[in-house]
PDB file of C-alpha atoms in Angstrom:
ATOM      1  CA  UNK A1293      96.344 124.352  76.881  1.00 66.00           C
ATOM      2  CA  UNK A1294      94.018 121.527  77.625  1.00 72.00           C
ATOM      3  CA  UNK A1295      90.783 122.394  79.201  1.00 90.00           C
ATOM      4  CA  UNK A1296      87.815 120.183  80.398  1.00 95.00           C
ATOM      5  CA  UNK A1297      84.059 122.577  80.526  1.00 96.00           C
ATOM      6  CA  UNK A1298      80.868 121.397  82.452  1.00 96.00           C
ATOM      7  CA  UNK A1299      78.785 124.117  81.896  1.00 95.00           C
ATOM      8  CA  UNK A1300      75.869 122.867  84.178  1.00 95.00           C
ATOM      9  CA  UNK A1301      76.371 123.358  87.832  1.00 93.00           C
ATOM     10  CA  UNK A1302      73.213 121.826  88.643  1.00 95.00           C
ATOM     11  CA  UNK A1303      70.620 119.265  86.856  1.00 95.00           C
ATOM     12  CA  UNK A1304      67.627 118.247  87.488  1.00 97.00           C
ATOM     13  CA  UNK A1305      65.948 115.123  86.382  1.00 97.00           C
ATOM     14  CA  UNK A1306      62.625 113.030  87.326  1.00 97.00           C
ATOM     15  CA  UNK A1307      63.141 109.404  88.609  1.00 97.00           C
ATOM     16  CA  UNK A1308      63.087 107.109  85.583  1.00 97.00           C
ATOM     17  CA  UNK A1309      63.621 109.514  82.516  1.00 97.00           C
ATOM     18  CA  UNK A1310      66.890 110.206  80.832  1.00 98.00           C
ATOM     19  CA  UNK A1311      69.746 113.230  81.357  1.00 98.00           C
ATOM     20  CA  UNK A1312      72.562 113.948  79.827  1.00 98.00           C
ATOM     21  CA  UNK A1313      75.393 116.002  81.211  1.00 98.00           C
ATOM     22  CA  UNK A1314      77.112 118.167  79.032  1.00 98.00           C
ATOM     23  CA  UNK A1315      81.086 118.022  78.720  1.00 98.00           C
ATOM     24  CA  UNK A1316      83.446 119.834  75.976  1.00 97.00           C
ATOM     25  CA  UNK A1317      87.084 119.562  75.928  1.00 95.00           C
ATOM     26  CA  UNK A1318      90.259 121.441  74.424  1.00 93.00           C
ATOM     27  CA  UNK A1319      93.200 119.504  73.667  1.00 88.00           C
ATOM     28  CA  UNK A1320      95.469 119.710  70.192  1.00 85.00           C
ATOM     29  CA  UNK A1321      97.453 116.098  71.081  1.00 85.00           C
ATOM     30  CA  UNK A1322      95.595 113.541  68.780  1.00 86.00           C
ATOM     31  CA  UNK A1323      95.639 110.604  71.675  1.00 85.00           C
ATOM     32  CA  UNK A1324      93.716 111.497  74.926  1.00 88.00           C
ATOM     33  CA  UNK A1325      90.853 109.712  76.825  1.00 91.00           C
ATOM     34  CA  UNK A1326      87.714 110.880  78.423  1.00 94.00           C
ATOM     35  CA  UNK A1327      86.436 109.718  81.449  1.00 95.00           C
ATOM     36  CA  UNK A1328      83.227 110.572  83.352  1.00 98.00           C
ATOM     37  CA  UNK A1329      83.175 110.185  87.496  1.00 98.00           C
ATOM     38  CA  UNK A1330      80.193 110.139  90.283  1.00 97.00           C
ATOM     39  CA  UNK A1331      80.935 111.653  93.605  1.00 96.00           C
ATOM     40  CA  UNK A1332      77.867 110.866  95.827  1.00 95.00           C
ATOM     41  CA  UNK A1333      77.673 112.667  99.168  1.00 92.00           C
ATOM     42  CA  UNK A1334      79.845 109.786 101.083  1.00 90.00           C
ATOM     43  CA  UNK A1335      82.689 111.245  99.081  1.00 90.00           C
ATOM     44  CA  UNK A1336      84.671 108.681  97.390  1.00 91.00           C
ATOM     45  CA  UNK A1337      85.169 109.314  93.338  1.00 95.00           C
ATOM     46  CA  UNK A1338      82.880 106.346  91.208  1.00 95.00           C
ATOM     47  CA  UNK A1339      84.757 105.581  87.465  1.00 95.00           C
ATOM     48  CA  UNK A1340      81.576 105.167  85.176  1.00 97.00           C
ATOM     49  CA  UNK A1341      82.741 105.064  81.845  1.00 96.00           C
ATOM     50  CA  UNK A1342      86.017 105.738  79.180  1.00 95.00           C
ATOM     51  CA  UNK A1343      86.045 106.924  75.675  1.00 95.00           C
ATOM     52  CA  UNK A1344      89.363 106.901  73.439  1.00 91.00           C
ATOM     53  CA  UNK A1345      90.194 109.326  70.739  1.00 90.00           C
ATOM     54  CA  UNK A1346      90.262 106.579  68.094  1.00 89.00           C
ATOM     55  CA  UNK A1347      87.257 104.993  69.285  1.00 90.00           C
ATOM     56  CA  UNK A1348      84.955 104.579  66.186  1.00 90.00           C
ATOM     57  CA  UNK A1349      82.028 103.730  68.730  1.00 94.00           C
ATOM     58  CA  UNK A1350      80.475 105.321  71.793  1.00 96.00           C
ATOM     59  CA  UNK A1351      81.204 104.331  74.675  1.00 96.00           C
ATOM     60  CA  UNK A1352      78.250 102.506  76.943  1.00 97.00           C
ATOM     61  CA  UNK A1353      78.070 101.103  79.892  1.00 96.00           C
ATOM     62  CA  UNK A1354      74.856  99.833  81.582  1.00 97.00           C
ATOM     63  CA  UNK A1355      72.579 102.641  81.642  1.00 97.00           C
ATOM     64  CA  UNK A1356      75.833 105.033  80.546  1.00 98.00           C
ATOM     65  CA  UNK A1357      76.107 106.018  77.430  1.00 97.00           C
ATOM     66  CA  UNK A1358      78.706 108.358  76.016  1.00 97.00           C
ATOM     67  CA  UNK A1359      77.896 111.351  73.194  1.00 97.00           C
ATOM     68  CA  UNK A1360      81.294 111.292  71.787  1.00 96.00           C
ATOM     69  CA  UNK A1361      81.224 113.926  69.267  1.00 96.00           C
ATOM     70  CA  UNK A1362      84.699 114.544  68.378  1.00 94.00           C
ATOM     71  CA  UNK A1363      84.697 117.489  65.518  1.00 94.00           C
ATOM     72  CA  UNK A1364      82.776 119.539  68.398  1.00 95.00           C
ATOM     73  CA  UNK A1365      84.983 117.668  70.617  1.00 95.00           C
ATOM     74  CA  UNK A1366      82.169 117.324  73.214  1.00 97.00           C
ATOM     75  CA  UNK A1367      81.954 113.721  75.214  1.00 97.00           C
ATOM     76  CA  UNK A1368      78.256 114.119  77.184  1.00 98.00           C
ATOM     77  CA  UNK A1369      77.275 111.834  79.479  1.00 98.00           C
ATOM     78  CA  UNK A1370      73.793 110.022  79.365  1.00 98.00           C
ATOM     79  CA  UNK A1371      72.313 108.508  82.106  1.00 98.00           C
ATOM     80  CA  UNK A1372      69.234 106.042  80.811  1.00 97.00           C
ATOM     81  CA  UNK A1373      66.174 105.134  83.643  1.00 96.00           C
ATOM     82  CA  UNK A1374      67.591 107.645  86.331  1.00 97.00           C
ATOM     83  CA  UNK A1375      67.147 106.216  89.435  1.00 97.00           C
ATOM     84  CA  UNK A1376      67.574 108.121  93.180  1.00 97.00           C
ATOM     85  CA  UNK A1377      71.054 106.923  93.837  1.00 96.00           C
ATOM     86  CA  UNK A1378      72.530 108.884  90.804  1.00 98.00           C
ATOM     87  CA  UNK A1379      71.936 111.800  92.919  1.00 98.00           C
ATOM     88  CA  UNK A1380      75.567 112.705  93.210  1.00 97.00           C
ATOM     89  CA  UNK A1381      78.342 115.446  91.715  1.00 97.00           C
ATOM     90  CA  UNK A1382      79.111 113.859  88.047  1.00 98.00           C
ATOM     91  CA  UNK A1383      82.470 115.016  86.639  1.00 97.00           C
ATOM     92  CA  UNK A1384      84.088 114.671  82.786  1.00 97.00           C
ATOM     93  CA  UNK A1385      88.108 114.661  82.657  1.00 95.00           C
ATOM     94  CA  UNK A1386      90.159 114.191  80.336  1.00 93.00           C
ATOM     95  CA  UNK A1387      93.734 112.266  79.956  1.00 89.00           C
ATOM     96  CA  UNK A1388      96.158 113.613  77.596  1.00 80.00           C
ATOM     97  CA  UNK A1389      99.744 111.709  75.907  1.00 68.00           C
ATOM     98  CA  UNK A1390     102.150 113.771  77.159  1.00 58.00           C
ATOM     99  CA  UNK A1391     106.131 113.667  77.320  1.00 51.00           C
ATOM    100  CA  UNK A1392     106.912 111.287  80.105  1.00 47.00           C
ATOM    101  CA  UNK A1393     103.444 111.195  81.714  1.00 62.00           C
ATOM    102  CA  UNK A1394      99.941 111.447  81.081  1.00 78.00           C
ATOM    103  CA  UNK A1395      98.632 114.335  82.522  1.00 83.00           C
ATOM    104  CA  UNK A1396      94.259 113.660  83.556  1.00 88.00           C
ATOM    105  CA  UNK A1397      92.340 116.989  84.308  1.00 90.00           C
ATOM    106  CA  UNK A1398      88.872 117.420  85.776  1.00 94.00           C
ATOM    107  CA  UNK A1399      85.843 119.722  85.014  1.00 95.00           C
ATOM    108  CA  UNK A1400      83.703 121.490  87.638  1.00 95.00           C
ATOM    109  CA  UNK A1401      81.535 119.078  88.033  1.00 96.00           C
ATOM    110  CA  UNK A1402      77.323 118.719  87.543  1.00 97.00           C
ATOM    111  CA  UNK A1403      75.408 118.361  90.528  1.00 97.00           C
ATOM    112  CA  UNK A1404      72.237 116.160  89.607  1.00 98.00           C
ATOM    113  CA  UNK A1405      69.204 115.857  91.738  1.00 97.00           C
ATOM    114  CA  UNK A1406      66.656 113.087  90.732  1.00 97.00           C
ATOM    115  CA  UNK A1407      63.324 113.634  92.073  1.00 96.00           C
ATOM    116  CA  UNK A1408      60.639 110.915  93.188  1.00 94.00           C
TER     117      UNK A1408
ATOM    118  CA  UNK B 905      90.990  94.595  95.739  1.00 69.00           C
ATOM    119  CA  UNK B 906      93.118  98.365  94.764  1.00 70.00           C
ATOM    120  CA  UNK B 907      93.503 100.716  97.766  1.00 91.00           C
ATOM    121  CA  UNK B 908      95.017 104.140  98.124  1.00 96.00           C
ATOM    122  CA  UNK B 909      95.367 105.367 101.204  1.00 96.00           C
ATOM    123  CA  UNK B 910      95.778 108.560 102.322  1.00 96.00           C
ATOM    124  CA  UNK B 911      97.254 109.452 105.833  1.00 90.00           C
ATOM    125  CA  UNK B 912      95.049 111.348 107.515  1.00 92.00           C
ATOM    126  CA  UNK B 913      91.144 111.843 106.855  1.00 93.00           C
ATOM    127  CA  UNK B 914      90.730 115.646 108.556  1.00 96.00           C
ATOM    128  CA  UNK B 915      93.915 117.636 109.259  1.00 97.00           C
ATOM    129  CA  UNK B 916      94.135 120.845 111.320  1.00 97.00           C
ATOM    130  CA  UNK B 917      96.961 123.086 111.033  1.00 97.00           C
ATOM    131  CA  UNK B 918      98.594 126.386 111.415  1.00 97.00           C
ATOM    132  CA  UNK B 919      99.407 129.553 109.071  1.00 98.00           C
ATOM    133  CA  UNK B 920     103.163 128.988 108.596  1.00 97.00           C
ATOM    134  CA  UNK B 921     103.840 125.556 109.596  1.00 97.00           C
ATOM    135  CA  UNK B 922     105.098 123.129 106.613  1.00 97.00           C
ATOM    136  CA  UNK B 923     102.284 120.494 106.125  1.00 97.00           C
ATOM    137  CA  UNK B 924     102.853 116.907 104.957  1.00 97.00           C
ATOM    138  CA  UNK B 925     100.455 114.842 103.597  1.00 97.00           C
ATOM    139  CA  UNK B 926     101.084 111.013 102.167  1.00 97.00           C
ATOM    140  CA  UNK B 927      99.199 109.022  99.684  1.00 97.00           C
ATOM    141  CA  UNK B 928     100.228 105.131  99.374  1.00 97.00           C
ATOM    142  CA  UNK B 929      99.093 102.759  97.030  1.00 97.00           C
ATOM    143  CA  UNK B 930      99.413  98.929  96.303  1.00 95.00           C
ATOM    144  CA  UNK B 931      98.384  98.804  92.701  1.00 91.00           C
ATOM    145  CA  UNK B 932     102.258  98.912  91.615  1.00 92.00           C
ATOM    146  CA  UNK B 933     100.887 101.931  89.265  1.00 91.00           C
ATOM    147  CA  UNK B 934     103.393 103.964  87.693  1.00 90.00           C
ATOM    148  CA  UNK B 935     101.326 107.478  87.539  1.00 90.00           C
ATOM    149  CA  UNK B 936      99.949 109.210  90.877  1.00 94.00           C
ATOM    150  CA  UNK B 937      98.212 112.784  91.587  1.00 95.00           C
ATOM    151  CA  UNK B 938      97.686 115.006  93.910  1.00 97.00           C
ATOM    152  CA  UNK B 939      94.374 117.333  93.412  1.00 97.00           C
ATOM    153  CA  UNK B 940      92.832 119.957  95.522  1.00 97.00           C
ATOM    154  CA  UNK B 941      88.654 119.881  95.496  1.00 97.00           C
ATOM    155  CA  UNK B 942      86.822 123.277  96.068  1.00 95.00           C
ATOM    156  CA  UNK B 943      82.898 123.405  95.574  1.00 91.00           C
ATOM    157  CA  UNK B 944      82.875 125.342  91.573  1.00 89.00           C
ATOM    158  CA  UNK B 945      85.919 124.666  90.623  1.00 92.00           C
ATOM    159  CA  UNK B 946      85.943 120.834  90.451  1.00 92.00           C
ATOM    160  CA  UNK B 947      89.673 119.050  91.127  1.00 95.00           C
ATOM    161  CA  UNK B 948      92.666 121.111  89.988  1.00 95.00           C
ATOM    162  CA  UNK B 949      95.700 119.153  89.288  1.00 94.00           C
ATOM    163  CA  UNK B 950      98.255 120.375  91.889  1.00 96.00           C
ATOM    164  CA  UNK B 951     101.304 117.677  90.825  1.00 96.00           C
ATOM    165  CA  UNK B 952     101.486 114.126  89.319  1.00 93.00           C
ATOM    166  CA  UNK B 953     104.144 111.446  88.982  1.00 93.00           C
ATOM    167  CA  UNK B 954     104.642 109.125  86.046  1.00 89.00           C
ATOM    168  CA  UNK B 955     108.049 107.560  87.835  1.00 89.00           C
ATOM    169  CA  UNK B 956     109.774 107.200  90.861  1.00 92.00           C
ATOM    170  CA  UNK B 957     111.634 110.652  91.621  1.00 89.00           C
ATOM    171  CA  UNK B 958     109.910 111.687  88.623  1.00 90.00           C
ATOM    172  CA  UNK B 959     107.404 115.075  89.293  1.00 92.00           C
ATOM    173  CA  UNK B 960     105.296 117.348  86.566  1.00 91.00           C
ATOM    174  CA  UNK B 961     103.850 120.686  87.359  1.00 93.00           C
ATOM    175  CA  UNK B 962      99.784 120.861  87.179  1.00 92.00           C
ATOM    176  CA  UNK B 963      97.514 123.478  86.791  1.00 91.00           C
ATOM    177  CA  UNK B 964      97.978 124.851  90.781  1.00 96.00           C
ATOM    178  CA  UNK B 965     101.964 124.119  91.673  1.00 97.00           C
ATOM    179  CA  UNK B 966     102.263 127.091  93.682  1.00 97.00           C
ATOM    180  CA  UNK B 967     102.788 127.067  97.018  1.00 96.00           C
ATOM    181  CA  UNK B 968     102.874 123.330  96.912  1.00 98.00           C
ATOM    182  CA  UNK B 969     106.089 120.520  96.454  1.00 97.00           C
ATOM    183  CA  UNK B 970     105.933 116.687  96.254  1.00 97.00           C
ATOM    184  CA  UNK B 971     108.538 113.841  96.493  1.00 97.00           C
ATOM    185  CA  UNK B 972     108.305 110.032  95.270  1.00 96.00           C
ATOM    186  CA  UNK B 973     111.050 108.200  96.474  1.00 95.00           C
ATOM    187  CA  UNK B 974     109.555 105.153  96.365  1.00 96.00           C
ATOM    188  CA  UNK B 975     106.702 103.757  93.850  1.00 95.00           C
ATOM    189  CA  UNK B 976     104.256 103.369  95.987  1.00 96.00           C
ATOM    190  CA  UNK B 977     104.462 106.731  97.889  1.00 97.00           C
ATOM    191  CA  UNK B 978     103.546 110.097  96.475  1.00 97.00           C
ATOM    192  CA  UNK B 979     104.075 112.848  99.089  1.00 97.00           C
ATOM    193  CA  UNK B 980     102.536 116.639  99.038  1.00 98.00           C
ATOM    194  CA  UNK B 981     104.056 119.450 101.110  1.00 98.00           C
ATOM    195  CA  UNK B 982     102.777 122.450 101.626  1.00 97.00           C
ATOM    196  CA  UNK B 983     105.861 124.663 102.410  1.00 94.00           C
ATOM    197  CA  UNK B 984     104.320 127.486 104.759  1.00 97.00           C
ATOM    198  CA  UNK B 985     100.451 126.518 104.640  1.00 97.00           C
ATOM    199  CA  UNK B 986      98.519 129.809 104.154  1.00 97.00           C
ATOM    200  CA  UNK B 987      94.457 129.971 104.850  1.00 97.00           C
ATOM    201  CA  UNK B 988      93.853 129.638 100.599  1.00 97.00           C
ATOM    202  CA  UNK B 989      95.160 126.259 100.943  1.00 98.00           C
ATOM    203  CA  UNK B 990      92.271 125.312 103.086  1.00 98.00           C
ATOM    204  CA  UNK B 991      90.768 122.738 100.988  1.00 97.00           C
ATOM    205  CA  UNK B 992      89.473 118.467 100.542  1.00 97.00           C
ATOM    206  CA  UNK B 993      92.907 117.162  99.066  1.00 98.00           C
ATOM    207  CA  UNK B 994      92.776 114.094  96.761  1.00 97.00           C
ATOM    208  CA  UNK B 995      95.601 111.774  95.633  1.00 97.00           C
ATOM    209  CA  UNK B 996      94.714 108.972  92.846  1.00 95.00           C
ATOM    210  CA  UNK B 997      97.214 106.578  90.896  1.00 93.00           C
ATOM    211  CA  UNK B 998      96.766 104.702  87.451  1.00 89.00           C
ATOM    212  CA  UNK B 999      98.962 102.404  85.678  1.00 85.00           C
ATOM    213  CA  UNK B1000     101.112 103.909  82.796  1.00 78.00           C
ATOM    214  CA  UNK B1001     100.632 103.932  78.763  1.00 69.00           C
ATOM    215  CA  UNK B1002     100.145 106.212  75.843  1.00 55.00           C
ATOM    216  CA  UNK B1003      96.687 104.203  75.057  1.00 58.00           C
ATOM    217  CA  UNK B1004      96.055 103.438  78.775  1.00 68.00           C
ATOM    218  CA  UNK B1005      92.016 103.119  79.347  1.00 79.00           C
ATOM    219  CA  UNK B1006      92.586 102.650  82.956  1.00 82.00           C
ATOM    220  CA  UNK B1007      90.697 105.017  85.001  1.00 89.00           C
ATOM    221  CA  UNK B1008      92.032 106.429  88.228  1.00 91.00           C
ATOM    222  CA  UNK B1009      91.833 104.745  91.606  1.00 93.00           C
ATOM    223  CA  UNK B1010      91.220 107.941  94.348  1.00 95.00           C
ATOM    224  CA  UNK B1011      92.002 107.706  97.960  1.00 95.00           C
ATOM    225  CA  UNK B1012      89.439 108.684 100.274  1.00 93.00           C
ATOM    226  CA  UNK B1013      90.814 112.279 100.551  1.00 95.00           C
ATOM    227  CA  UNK B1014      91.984 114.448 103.503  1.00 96.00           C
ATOM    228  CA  UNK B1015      90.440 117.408 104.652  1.00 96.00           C
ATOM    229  CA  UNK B1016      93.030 120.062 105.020  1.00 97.00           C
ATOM    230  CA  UNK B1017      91.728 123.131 107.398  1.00 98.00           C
ATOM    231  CA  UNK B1018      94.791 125.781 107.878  1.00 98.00           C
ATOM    232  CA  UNK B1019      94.101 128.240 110.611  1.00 96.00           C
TER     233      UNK B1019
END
């Protein structure tokens, strides 16, 4: 069965440095895509970046960047220059082909504090 | 600009009663979900929709049904609410397709307290 793993409920990460977020999935269908999302406090759920199966590069995005390491099939999320406002819950999920839909699952989530 | 809209923002009910709550979007997306958020356990997939009267079970069917009669409508019900259903409840739509990069588009989420 599919499975999406943040092991890291909590990060912590000084105002301008770099962080990653750590994300491994399960899946045995060859076509899926990985997505990472920010939930700041307000609530609402912010899309920050995709990675396909069959993408040859990784995925980036401003200061996202994607780890897409697909033999450990891990997809870790790297945040470049952390600033305040990417204080928020972070989560990885994954979308799957699947007969007649496309099934997208979530992780746990990674809470990440940047300090001053 | 996209929009999903969910019916209610905070929702009080009673052990028992059959809750409703309604998700509408104007993307004309084919796919919509309904998850359930609890702090350590991230969003569970409760039900999602790749069609009109079309349904699939997620990871948490149980105690939960949906309907989609129409498109842009994706209903959950909560047949006899018990206080484990107590939880922030989030619908999101996408548009179809096998290589689809499109992420998810979330509603704002209800709040879903069962006394």
């Amino acid at each position: 069965a599919q499975k999406i793993t943040q092991t890291q409920p909590g990060m912590f990460v000084q105002e301008k440095e770099a962080v990653t977020l750590d994300c491994t999935y399960d899946t045995s269908d060859p076509s899926y895509g990985l997505f990472w999302y920010k939930q700041p406090s307000s609530g609402e759920m912010i899309f920050l970046i995709y990675q396909g199966s069959y993408d040859q590069q990784n995925a980036t995005e401003g200061r996202y960047s994607l780890n897409f390491q697909k033999a450990r099939k891990s997809a870790n999320l790297v945040i470049s220059a952390s600033q305040l406002g990417d204080s928020a819950m972070y989560f990885c999920a994954m979308r799957e082909g699947h007969t007649g839909g496309f099934k997208t699952i979530f992780g746990a989530g990674t809470r990440l504090f940047v300090k001053a | 600009d996209v929009k999903v809209t969910q019916s209610s923002r905070y929702l009080v009910k009673r052990t028992g009663e059959k809750v409703f709550l309604e998700c509408v979007q104007d993307m004309d997306h084919e796919n919509m979900f309904w998850y359930r958020q609890d702090p350590g356990l991230g969003l569970r997939l409760i039900y999602f929709s790749y069609d009109v009267k079309m349904k699939e079970k997620g990871d948490i069917p149980e105690g939960y049904s949906v309907s989609r009669e129409k498109k842009e409508r994706f209903s959950l019900i909560l047949e006899s609410a018990s206080t484990n259903q107590t939880s922030m409840y989030l619908c999101a739509s996408n548009p179809a397709g096998a290589d689809s990069n499109q992420p998810q588009h979330f509603g704002d989420g209800t709040r879903l307290s069962i006394l």
